[in-house]
Coordinates of N, CA, C and O in Angstrom, one line a residue:
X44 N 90.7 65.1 86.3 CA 91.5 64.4 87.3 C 92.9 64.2 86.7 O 93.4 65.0 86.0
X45 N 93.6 63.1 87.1 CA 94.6 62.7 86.7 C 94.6 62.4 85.4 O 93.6 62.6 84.7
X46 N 96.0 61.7 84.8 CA 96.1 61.3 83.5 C 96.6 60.3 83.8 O 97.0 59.7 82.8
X47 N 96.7 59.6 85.1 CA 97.2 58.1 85.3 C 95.7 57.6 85.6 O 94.9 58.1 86.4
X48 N 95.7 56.6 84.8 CA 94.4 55.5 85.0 C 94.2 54.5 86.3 O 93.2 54.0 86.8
X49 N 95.9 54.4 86.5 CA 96.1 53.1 87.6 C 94.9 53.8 89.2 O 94.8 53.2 90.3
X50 N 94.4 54.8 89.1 CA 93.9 55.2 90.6 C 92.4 54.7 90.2 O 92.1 54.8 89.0
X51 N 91.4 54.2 91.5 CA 90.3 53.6 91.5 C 89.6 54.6 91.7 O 90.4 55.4 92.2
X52 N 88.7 55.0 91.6 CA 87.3 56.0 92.0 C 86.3 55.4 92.2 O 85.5 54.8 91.3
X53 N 86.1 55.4 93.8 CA 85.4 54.1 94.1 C 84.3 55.2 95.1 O 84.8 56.3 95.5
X54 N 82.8 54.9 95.5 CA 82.0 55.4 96.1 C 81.6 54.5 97.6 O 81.6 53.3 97.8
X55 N 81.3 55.2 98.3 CA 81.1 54.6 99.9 C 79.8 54.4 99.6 O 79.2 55.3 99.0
X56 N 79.2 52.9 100.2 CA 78.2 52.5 99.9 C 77.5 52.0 101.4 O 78.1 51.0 101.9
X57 N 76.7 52.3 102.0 CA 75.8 51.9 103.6 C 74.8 51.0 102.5 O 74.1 51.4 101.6
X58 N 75.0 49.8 102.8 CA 73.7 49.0 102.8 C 73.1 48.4 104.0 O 73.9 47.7 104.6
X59 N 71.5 48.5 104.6 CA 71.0 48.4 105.7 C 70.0 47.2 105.2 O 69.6 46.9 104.1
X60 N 69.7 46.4 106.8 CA 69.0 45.2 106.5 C 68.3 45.3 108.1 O 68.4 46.2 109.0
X61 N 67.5 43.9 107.9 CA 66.6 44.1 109.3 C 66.3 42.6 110.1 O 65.6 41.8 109.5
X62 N 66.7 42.3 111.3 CA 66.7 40.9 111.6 C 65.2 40.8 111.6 O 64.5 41.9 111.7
X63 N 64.4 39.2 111.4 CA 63.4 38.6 111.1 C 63.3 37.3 111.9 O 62.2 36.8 112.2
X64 N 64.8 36.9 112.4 CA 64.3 35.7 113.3 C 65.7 35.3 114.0 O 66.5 34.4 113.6
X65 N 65.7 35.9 114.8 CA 66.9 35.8 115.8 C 67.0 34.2 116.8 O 66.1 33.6 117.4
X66 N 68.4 33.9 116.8 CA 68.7 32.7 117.9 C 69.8 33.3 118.8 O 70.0 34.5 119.0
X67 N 70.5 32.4 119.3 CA 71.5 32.7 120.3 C 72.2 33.8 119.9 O 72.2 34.9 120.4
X68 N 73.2 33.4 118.6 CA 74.5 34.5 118.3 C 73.8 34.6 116.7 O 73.9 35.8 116.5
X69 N 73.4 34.2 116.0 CA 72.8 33.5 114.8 C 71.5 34.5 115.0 O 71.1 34.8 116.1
X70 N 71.1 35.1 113.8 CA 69.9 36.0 113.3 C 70.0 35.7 111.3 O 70.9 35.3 110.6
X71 N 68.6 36.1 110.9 CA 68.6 35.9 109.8 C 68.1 37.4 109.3 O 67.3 38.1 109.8
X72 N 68.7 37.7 108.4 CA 68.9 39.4 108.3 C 67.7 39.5 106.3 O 67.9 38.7 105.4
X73 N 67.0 40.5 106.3 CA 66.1 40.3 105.6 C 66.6 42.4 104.6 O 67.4 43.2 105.1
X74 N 66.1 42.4 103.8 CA 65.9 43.6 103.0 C 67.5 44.4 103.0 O 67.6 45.6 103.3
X75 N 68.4 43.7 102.6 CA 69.7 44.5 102.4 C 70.0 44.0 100.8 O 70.4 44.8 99.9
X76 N 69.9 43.1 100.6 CA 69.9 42.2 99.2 C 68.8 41.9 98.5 O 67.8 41.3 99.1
X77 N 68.8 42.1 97.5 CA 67.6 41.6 96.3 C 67.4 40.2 96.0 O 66.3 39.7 95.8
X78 N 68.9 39.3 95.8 CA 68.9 38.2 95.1 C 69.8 36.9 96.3 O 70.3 37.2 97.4
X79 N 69.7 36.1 95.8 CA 70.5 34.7 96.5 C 72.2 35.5 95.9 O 73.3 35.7 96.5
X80 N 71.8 35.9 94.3 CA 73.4 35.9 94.0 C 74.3 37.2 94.7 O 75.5 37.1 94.9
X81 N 73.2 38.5 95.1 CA 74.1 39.0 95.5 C 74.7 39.1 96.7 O 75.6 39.9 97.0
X82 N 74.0 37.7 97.9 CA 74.5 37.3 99.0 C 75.5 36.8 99.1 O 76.4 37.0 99.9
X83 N 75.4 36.0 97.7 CA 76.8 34.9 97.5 C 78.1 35.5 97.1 O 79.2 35.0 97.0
X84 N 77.6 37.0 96.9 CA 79.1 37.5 96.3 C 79.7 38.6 97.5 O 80.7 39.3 97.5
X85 N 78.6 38.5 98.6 CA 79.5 39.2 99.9 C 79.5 37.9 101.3 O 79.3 38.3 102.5
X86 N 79.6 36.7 100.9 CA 79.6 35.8 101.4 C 81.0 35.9 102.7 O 82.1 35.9 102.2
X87 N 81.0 35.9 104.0 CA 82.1 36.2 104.4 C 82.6 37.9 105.0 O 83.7 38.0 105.4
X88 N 81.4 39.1 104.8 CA 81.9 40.2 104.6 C 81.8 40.2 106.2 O 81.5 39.2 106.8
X89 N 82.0 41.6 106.7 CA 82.0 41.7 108.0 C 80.7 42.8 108.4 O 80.9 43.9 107.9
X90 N 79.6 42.7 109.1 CA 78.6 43.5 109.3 C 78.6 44.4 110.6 O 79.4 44.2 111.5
X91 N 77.7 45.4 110.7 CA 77.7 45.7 112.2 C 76.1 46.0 112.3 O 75.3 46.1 111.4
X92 N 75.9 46.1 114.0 CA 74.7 46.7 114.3 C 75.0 48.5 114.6 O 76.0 49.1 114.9
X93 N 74.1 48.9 114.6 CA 73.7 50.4 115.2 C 74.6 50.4 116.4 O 75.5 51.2 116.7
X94 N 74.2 49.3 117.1 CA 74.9 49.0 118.4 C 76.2 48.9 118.6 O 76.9 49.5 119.5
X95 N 76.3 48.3 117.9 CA 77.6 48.0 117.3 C 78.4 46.8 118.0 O 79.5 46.7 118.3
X96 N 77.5 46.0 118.0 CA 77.5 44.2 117.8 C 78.0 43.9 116.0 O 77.5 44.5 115.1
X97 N 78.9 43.2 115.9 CA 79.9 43.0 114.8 C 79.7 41.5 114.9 O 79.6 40.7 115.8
X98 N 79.5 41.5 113.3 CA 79.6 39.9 112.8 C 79.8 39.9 111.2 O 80.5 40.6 110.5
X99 N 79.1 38.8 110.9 CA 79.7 37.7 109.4 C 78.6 37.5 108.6 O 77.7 36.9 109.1
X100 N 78.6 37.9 107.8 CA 77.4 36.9 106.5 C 77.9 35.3 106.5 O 79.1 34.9 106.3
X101 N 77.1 34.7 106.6 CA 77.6 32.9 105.9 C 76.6 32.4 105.5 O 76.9 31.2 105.6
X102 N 75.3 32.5 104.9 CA 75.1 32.2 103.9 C 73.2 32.3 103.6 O 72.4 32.1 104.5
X103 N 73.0 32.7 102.5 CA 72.0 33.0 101.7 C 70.7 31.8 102.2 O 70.8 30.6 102.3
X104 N 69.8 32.6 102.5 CA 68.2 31.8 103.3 C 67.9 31.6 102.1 O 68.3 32.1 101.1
X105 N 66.9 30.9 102.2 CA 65.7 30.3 101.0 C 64.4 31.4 100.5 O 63.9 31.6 99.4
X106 N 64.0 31.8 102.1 CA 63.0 32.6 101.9 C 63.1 34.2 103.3 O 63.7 34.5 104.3
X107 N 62.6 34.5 102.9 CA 62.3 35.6 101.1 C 63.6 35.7 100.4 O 64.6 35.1 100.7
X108 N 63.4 36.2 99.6 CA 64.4 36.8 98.5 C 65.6 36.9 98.8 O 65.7 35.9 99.6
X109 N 66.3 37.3 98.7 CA 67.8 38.3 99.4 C 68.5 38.4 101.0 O 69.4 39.1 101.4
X110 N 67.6 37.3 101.6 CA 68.3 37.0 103.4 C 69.0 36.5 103.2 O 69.5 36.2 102.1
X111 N 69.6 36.1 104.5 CA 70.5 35.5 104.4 C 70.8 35.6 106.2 O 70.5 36.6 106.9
X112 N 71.5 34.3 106.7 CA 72.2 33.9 108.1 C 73.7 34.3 108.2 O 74.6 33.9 107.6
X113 N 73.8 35.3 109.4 CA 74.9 35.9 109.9 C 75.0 35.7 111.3 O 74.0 35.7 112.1
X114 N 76.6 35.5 111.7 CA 76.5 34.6 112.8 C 77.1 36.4 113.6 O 77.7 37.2 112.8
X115 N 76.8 36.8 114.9 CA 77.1 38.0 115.7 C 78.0 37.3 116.9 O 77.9 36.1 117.3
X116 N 78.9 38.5 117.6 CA 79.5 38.0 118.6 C 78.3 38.1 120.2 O 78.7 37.5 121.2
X117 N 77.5 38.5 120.4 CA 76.1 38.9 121.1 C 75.0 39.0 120.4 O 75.0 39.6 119.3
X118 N 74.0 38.4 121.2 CA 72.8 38.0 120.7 C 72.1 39.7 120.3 O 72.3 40.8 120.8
X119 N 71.2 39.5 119.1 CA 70.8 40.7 118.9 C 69.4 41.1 119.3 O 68.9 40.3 120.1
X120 N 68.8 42.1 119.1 CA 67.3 42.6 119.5 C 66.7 42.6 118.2 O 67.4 42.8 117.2
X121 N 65.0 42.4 118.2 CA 64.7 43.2 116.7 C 65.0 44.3 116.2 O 65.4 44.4 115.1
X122 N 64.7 45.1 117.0 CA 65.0 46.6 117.1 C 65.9 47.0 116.4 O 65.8 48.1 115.7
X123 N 67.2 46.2 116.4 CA 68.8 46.7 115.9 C 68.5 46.5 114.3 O 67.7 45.8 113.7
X124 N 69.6 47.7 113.8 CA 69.2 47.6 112.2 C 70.9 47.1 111.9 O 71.8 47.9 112.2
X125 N 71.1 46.0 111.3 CA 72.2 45.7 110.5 C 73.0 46.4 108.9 O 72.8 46.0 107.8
X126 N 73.6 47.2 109.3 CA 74.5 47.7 108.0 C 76.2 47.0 107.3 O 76.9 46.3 107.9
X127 N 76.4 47.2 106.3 CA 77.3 46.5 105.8 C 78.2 48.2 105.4 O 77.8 49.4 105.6
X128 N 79.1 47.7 105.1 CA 80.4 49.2 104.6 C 81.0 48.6 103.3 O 81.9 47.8 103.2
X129 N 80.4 49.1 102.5 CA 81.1 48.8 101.0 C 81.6 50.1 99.9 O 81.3 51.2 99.9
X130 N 82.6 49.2 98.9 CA 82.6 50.3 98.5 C 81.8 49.9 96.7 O 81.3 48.8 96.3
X131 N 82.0 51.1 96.1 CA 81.6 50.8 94.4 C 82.3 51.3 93.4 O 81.9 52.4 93.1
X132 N 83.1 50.9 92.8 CA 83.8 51.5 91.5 C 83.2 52.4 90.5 O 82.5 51.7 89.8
X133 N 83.3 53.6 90.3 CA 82.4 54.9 89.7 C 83.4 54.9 88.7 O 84.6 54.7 88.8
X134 N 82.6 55.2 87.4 CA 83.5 56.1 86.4 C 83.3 57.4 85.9 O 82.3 57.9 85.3
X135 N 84.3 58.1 86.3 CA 83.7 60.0 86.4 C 84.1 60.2 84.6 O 84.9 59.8 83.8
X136 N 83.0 61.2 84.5 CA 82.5 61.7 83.1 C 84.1 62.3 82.7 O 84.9 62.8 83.4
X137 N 84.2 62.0 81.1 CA 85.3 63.0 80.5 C 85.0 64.4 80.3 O 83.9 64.5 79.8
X138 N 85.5 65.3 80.5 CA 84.5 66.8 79.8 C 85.6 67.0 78.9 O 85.1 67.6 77.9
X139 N 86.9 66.7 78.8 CA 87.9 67.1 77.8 C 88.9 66.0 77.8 O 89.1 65.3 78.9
X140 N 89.6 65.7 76.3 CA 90.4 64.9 75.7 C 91.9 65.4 75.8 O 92.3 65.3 74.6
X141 N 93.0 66.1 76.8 CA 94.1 66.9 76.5 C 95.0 65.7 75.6 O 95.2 64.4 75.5
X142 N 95.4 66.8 75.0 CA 96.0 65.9 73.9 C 97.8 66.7 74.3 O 97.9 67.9 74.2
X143 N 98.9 65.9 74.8 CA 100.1 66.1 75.2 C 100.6 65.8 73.7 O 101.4 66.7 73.6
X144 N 100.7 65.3 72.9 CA 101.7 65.1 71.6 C 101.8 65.6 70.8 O 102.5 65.2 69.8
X145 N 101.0 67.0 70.6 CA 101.1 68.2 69.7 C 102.2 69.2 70.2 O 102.5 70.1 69.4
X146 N 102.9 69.3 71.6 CA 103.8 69.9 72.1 C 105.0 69.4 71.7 O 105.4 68.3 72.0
X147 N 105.9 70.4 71.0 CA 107.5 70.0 71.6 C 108.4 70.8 72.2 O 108.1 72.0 72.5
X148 N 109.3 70.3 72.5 CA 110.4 71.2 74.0 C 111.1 71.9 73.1 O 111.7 71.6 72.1
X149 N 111.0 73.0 73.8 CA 111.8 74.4 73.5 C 112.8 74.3 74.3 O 112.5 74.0 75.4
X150 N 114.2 74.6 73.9 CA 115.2 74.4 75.1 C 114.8 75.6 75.9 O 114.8 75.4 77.2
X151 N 114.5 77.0 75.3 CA 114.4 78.3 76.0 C 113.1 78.3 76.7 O 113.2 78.5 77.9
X152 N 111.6 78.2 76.1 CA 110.9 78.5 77.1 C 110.3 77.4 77.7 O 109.2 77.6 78.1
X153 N 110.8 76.2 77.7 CA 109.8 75.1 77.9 C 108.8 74.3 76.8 O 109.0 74.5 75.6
X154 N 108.1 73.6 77.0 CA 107.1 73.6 76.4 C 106.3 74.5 75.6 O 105.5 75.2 76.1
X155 N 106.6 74.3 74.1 CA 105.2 75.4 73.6 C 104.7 74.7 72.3 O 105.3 74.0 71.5
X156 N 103.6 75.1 72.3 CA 102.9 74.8 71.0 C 103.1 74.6 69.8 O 104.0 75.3 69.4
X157 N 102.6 73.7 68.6 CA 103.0 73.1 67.4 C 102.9 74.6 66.6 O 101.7 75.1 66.8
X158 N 103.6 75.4 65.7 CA 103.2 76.1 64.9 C 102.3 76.0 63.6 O 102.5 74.8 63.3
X159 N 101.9 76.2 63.3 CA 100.8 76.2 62.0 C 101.3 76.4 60.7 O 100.5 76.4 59.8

């Protein structure tokens, strides 16, 4: 890739969940998260349905594991499956080390090689 570091290499991430107990606008969304903590750290994100009913995480259930209550602008069905759009910071493999400070400038051809 580049030789500038400042660029992110980040991966598109679908994570899918499934309502469990629906109210008016309010549903509690089950199997997208493992933990309380990793609720707590997309606290606020923005969700959609299949449907494409759009809403909010606000905050991590008790039980089971990894739920959590999100408020929607329309009431949802069971049926609808809830996804989130994230992304993930990747670090791509080195295959080679170019080394630029063994070159110096030739006024005639450019750039060329250190002699030996």
């Amino acid at each position: 890739l580049e030789l500038d570091h400042s660029f992110d290499i980040v991966k598109k991430l679908k994570l899918t969940g499934y309502p469990y107990k629906i109210y008016k606008n309010t549903a509690f969304i089950k199997d997208m998260f493992n933990s309380k903590l990793e609720v707590a750290k997309f606290e606020g994100a923005k969700i959609r349905t299949v449907s494409g009913i759009k809403g909010q995480i606000k905050k991590a259930a008790t039980k089971p594991e990894g739920s959590f209550r999100a408020t929607f602008e329309d009431k949802l069905l069971m049926s609808d499956i809830v996804f989130l759009r994230t992304w993930y910071p990747v670090k791509p493999k080195v295959f080679y080390n170019p080394v630029t400070s063994l070159l110096f400038k030739d006024k005639l051809n450019g750039f060329v090689g250190m002699k030996n």
